[in-house]
mmCIF file of C-alpha atoms in Angstrom:
data_model
loop_
_atom_site.group_PDB
_atom_site.id
_atom_site.type_symbol
_atom_site.label_atom_id
_atom_site.label_comp_id
_atom_site.label_asym_id
_atom_site.label_seq_id
_atom_site.Cartn_x
_atom_site.Cartn_y
_atom_site.Cartn_z
ATOM 1 C CA ASP A 1 -1.786 -11.769 6.666
ATOM 2 C CA ALA A 2 -2.098 -8.005 7.753
ATOM 3 C CA GLY A 3 -0.434 -6.655 4.354
ATOM 4 C CA ILE A 4 -0.374 -2.964 4.445
ATOM 5 C CA THR A 5 -2.246 -1.010 7.098
ATOM 6 C CA GLN A 6 -2.885 2.919 7.259
ATOM 7 C CA SER A 7 -3.670 4.794 10.360
ATOM 8 C CA PRO A 8 -5.628 6.801 11.207
ATOM 9 C CA ARG A 9 -8.395 5.850 8.635
ATOM 10 C CA TYR A 10 -10.000 9.157 9.385
ATOM 11 C CA LYS A 11 -8.558 12.574 10.555
ATOM 12 C CA ILE A 12 -9.941 15.943 11.088
ATOM 13 C CA THR A 13 -7.162 18.814 11.746
ATOM 14 C CA GLU A 14 -6.941 22.308 11.675
ATOM 15 C CA THR A 15 -5.044 24.516 9.428
ATOM 16 C CA GLY A 16 -1.567 25.131 10.522
ATOM 17 C CA ARG A 17 -1.299 21.904 12.467
ATOM 18 C CA GLN A 18 1.294 19.402 11.947
ATOM 19 C CA VAL A 19 -0.371 15.900 11.216
ATOM 20 C CA THR A 20 1.394 12.450 10.449
ATOM 21 C CA LEU A 21 -0.171 9.564 8.563
ATOM 22 C CA MET A 22 1.166 6.100 9.306
ATOM 23 C CA CYS A 23 1.735 3.320 7.025
ATOM 24 C CA HIS A 24 2.913 -0.184 7.821
ATOM 25 C CA GLN A 25 3.325 -3.198 5.695
ATOM 26 C CA THR A 26 4.184 -6.811 6.826
ATOM 27 C CA TRP A 27 5.496 -8.031 3.475
ATOM 28 C CA SER A 28 9.050 -6.594 3.710
ATOM 29 C CA HIS A 29 8.571 -4.846 0.253
ATOM 30 C CA SER A 30 11.387 -2.738 -0.478
ATOM 31 C CA TYR A 31 9.315 -0.092 -2.296
ATOM 32 C CA MET A 32 6.803 2.263 -0.595
ATOM 33 C CA PHE A 33 4.653 4.979 -2.081
ATOM 34 C CA TRP A 34 2.491 7.847 -0.765
ATOM 35 C CA TYR A 35 -0.400 8.979 -3.193
ATOM 36 C CA ARG A 36 -3.260 11.488 -2.718
ATOM 37 C CA GLN A 37 -6.530 11.063 -4.356
ATOM 38 C CA ASP A 38 -8.832 13.932 -5.308
ATOM 39 C CA LEU A 39 -11.873 14.347 -7.531
ATOM 40 C CA GLY A 40 -10.724 15.479 -10.995
ATOM 41 C CA HIS A 41 -6.985 14.663 -10.382
ATOM 42 C CA GLY A 42 -6.987 11.070 -9.803
ATOM 43 C CA LEU A 43 -4.097 9.373 -7.733
ATOM 44 C CA ARG A 44 -1.098 11.622 -7.775
ATOM 45 C CA LEU A 45 2.368 10.353 -6.338
ATOM 46 C CA ILE A 46 3.716 12.489 -3.362
ATOM 47 C CA TYR A 47 6.794 10.782 -2.441
ATOM 48 C CA TYR A 48 8.281 7.083 -2.908
ATOM 49 C CA SER A 49 10.996 5.051 -1.177
ATOM 50 C CA ALA A 50 12.956 2.340 -2.712
ATOM 51 C CA ALA A 51 14.598 1.182 0.615
ATOM 52 C CA ALA A 52 15.019 2.184 4.257
ATOM 53 C CA ASP A 53 16.771 5.709 4.190
ATOM 54 C CA ILE A 54 16.107 6.309 0.530
ATOM 55 C CA THR A 55 13.263 8.566 -0.335
ATOM 56 C CA ASP A 56 12.426 10.686 -3.427
ATOM 57 C CA LYS A 57 10.004 13.268 -4.660
ATOM 58 C CA GLY A 58 7.064 12.563 -6.776
ATOM 59 C CA GLU A 59 4.667 14.575 -8.778
ATOM 60 C CA VAL A 60 3.245 16.649 -5.671
ATOM 61 C CA PRO A 61 5.787 16.731 -2.736
ATOM 62 C CA ASP A 62 5.206 20.295 -1.611
ATOM 63 C CA GLY A 63 4.016 20.647 1.905
ATOM 64 C CA TYR A 64 4.924 16.894 2.824
ATOM 65 C CA VAL A 65 7.864 15.420 4.607
ATOM 66 C CA VAL A 66 8.682 11.516 4.821
ATOM 67 C CA SER A 67 11.000 9.411 6.235
ATOM 68 C CA ARG A 68 11.937 5.605 6.179
ATOM 69 C CA SER A 69 13.938 4.484 9.243
ATOM 70 C CA LYS A 70 12.725 0.817 9.045
ATOM 71 C CA THR A 71 11.730 -1.168 5.928
ATOM 72 C CA GLU A 72 8.135 -1.610 7.018
ATOM 73 C CA ASN A 73 7.207 1.820 8.009
ATOM 74 C CA PHE A 74 6.641 5.034 5.720
ATOM 75 C CA PRO A 75 5.056 7.724 7.503
ATOM 76 C CA LEU A 76 3.812 10.848 5.739
ATOM 77 C CA THR A 77 3.954 14.220 7.595
ATOM 78 C CA LEU A 78 2.094 17.349 6.924
ATOM 79 C CA GLU A 79 4.224 20.146 8.447
ATOM 80 C CA SER A 80 1.545 22.738 8.477
ATOM 81 C CA ALA A 81 -1.515 21.574 7.072
ATOM 82 C CA THR A 82 -3.635 23.550 4.584
ATOM 83 C CA ARG A 83 -7.118 23.171 3.189
ATOM 84 C CA SER A 84 -5.683 22.144 -0.323
ATOM 85 C CA GLN A 85 -4.351 19.087 1.534
ATOM 86 C CA THR A 86 -7.676 17.664 2.355
ATOM 87 C CA SER A 87 -7.719 14.399 0.425
ATOM 88 C CA VAL A 88 -7.634 10.786 0.684
ATOM 89 C CA TYR A 89 -4.286 9.467 1.189
ATOM 90 C CA PHE A 90 -3.203 5.967 -0.050
ATOM 91 C CA CYS A 91 0.178 4.285 1.030
ATOM 92 C CA ALA A 92 1.096 1.469 -1.375
ATOM 93 C CA SER A 93 4.166 -1.022 -1.457
ATOM 94 C CA SER A 94 5.632 -3.266 -4.072
ATOM 95 C CA THR A 95 8.501 -5.732 -4.344
ATOM 96 C CA GLY A 96 10.520 -4.141 -7.144
ATOM 97 C CA GLU A 97 11.068 -1.372 -9.705
ATOM 98 C CA GLY A 98 8.121 -1.095 -11.707
ATOM 99 C CA THR A 99 6.122 -4.030 -10.299
ATOM 100 C CA GLU A 100 2.507 -3.853 -9.182
ATOM 101 C CA ALA A 101 1.631 -1.843 -5.995
ATOM 102 C CA PHE A 102 -0.575 -3.054 -3.373
ATOM 103 C CA PHE A 103 -2.551 -0.457 -1.551
ATOM 104 C CA GLY A 104 -3.686 0.282 2.040
ATOM 105 C CA GLN A 105 -7.242 1.123 3.021
ATOM 106 C CA GLY A 106 -6.648 4.826 2.709
ATOM 107 C CA THR A 107 -6.753 7.876 4.967
ATOM 108 C CA ARG A 108 -9.423 10.530 4.634
ATOM 109 C CA LEU A 109 -8.008 13.649 5.793
ATOM 110 C CA THR A 110 -9.948 16.730 6.134
ATOM 111 C CA VAL A 111 -8.287 20.197 6.939
ATOM 112 C CA VAL A 112 -10.516 22.825 8.513
ATOM 113 C CA GLN B 1 -0.128 16.842 -21.025
ATOM 114 C CA LYS B 2 -0.609 14.379 -18.171
ATOM 115 C CA GLU B 3 1.735 11.205 -18.568
ATOM 116 C CA VAL B 4 -1.091 8.793 -18.601
ATOM 117 C CA GLU B 5 -4.349 9.785 -20.055
ATOM 118 C CA GLN B 6 -7.739 8.022 -19.879
ATOM 119 C CA ASN B 7 -11.175 9.051 -20.877
ATOM 120 C CA SER B 8 -13.001 9.923 -17.571
ATOM 121 C CA GLY B 9 -16.508 8.560 -18.817
ATOM 122 C CA PRO B 10 -18.826 7.442 -17.488
ATOM 123 C CA LEU B 11 -18.796 4.416 -19.897
ATOM 124 C CA SER B 12 -22.174 2.756 -19.677
ATOM 125 C CA VAL B 13 -22.719 -0.670 -21.099
ATOM 126 C CA PRO B 14 -25.635 -3.247 -20.578
ATOM 127 C CA GLU B 15 -25.089 -6.404 -18.915
ATOM 128 C CA GLY B 16 -23.475 -8.973 -20.918
ATOM 129 C CA ALA B 17 -21.721 -6.606 -23.214
ATOM 130 C CA ILE B 18 -18.074 -5.935 -23.742
ATOM 131 C CA ALA B 19 -16.694 -2.888 -22.152
ATOM 132 C CA SER B 20 -13.534 -1.305 -23.578
ATOM 133 C CA LEU B 21 -11.291 0.859 -21.726
ATOM 134 C CA ASN B 22 -8.402 2.905 -23.168
ATOM 135 C CA CYS B 23 -5.311 4.380 -21.901
ATOM 136 C CA THR B 24 -2.436 6.118 -23.586
ATOM 137 C CA TYR B 25 1.028 7.060 -22.075
ATOM 138 C CA SER B 26 3.814 9.608 -22.817
ATOM 139 C CA ASP B 27 7.095 7.888 -21.936
ATOM 140 C CA ARG B 28 8.236 5.585 -24.848
ATOM 141 C CA VAL B 29 10.493 3.716 -22.575
ATOM 142 C CA SER B 30 7.791 2.408 -20.085
ATOM 143 C CA GLN B 31 8.122 -1.276 -19.538
ATOM 144 C CA SER B 32 5.172 -2.115 -16.886
ATOM 145 C CA PHE B 33 1.598 -1.347 -17.351
ATOM 146 C CA PHE B 34 -1.304 -2.197 -14.747
ATOM 147 C CA TRP B 35 -4.987 -1.997 -14.768
ATOM 148 C CA TYR B 36 -6.635 -1.358 -11.252
ATOM 149 C CA ARG B 37 -10.310 -1.335 -10.127
ATOM 150 C CA GLN B 38 -11.482 0.914 -7.414
ATOM 151 C CA TYR B 39 -14.960 0.646 -6.000
ATOM 152 C CA SER B 40 -16.342 3.886 -4.584
ATOM 153 C CA GLY B 41 -14.929 4.568 -1.057
ATOM 154 C CA LYS B 42 -12.345 1.581 -1.423
ATOM 155 C CA SER B 43 -8.658 1.392 -2.308
ATOM 156 C CA PRO B 44 -7.425 0.274 -5.718
ATOM 157 C CA GLU B 45 -7.079 -3.314 -6.482
ATOM 158 C CA LEU B 46 -4.929 -4.808 -9.122
ATOM 159 C CA ILE B 47 -6.817 -6.831 -11.746
ATOM 160 C CA MET B 48 -4.339 -7.109 -14.574
ATOM 161 C CA SER B 49 -0.544 -6.422 -15.305
ATOM 162 C CA ILE B 50 0.846 -6.663 -18.752
ATOM 163 C CA TYR B 51 4.542 -6.054 -19.818
ATOM 164 C CA SER B 52 4.961 -7.322 -23.511
ATOM 165 C CA ASN B 53 3.041 -6.263 -26.686
ATOM 166 C CA GLY B 54 -0.090 -8.190 -27.570
ATOM 167 C CA ASP B 55 -2.829 -9.641 -25.545
ATOM 168 C CA LYS B 56 -3.176 -11.117 -22.070
ATOM 169 C CA GLU B 57 -6.204 -12.752 -20.983
ATOM 170 C CA ASP B 58 -7.312 -13.489 -17.486
ATOM 171 C CA GLY B 59 -10.866 -14.834 -17.105
ATOM 172 C CA ARG B 60 -13.363 -12.219 -18.347
ATOM 173 C CA PHE B 61 -10.464 -9.658 -18.651
ATOM 174 C CA THR B 62 -8.143 -8.994 -21.370
ATOM 175 C CA ALA B 63 -5.436 -6.316 -21.348
ATOM 176 C CA GLN B 64 -3.849 -5.169 -24.704
ATOM 177 C CA LEU B 65 -0.566 -3.366 -25.166
ATOM 178 C CA ASN B 66 0.905 -1.627 -28.212
ATOM 179 C CA LYS B 67 4.175 -0.068 -27.207
ATOM 180 C CA ALA B 68 4.637 1.588 -30.673
ATOM 181 C CA SER B 69 1.343 3.413 -30.278
ATOM 182 C CA GLN B 70 1.910 3.940 -26.600
ATOM 183 C CA TYR B 71 -1.450 2.496 -26.002
ATOM 184 C CA VAL B 72 -2.838 -0.040 -23.461
ATOM 185 C CA SER B 73 -6.423 -1.100 -23.306
ATOM 186 C CA LEU B 74 -8.752 -3.444 -21.081
ATOM 187 C CA LEU B 75 -11.461 -5.331 -22.322
ATOM 188 C CA ILE B 76 -14.236 -6.927 -20.071
ATOM 189 C CA ARG B 77 -16.273 -9.633 -21.524
ATOM 190 C CA ASP B 78 -19.771 -10.450 -20.373
ATOM 191 C CA SER B 79 -19.862 -7.255 -18.180
ATOM 192 C CA GLN B 80 -21.759 -7.642 -14.950
ATOM 193 C CA PRO B 81 -23.167 -5.013 -12.596
ATOM 194 C CA SER B 82 -20.481 -5.917 -10.039
ATOM 195 C CA ASP B 83 -17.997 -4.686 -12.607
ATOM 196 C CA SER B 84 -19.310 -1.197 -12.120
ATOM 197 C CA ALA B 85 -16.352 0.803 -10.601
ATOM 198 C CA THR B 86 -13.635 3.164 -11.526
ATOM 199 C CA TYR B 87 -10.808 1.814 -13.653
ATOM 200 C CA LEU B 88 -7.254 3.060 -13.250
ATOM 201 C CA CYS B 89 -4.565 2.627 -15.776
ATOM 202 C CA ALA B 90 -0.998 2.843 -14.140
ATOM 203 C CA VAL B 91 2.426 3.095 -16.027
ATOM 204 C CA ASN B 92 5.826 2.900 -14.742
ATOM 205 C CA ILE B 93 7.287 6.376 -15.983
ATOM 206 C CA ARG B 94 10.781 6.868 -16.032
ATOM 207 C CA GLN B 95 10.701 10.523 -14.464
ATOM 208 C CA ALA B 96 8.924 8.954 -11.614
ATOM 209 C CA GLY B 97 11.829 6.136 -10.896
ATOM 210 C CA THR B 98 10.444 2.952 -9.725
ATOM 211 C CA ALA B 99 6.899 4.324 -8.945
ATOM 212 C CA LEU B 100 3.701 3.976 -10.856
ATOM 213 C CA ILE B 101 1.848 7.034 -12.449
ATOM 214 C CA PHE B 102 -1.924 6.772 -12.857
ATOM 215 C CA GLY B 103 -4.384 8.017 -15.153
ATOM 216 C CA LYS B 104 -7.464 9.724 -13.675
ATOM 217 C CA GLY B 105 -9.595 6.715 -14.220
ATOM 218 C CA THR B 106 -12.605 5.720 -16.302
ATOM 219 C CA THR B 107 -15.842 5.060 -14.476
ATOM 220 C CA LEU B 108 -17.852 2.113 -15.922
ATOM 221 C CA SER B 109 -21.442 1.704 -15.179
ATOM 222 C CA VAL B 110 -23.074 -1.698 -16.138
ATOM 223 C CA SER B 111 -26.816 -1.829 -16.226
ATOM 224 C CA SER B 112 -28.761 -4.922 -15.643
#
């Protein structure tokens, strides 16, 4: 039971580079989410998706792009990384609207 | 005002005591409420969900919901050092569609 997996677990990138964080779930959950977690801010919603080809902005979407061509995958792309995007990124999935979300292991991203 | 508010703590209790964690939310029509536990360096894990007014008990944990007061709490009885973690309150907020919005978390420290 693989559940939900994120890759890479750790990433260091330079300012201005494009970077993609991957998220894959094996549960066939309809809903998937991307959060970032920063000291003093807690978990903040970046983007979410209710189904394949349906995505919507969360609290802090600027500088990020998502896609969902397949139900099981929900990659998050930083088009031009900035130092303020240094954070821990969590992907999550759930079965339905307003139901409990299950989290991946997280990706620690450092932008230098 | 953030949509989900928690006291950041730290909340310190001795082993065997009751720990009480509180959360308020802004959206009167929210229907789903969750408590997650997060150990340092790990991803959030679900410990309780509650959807109706009143109390819900699961082992040493009791979640309490009062929709009229827009208040949800978590009681941990017989606190153990292994309960030391950050506790995150999550609420389904209308403006976020299907996603959960999290409070900043309360750090609990249980001393032996």
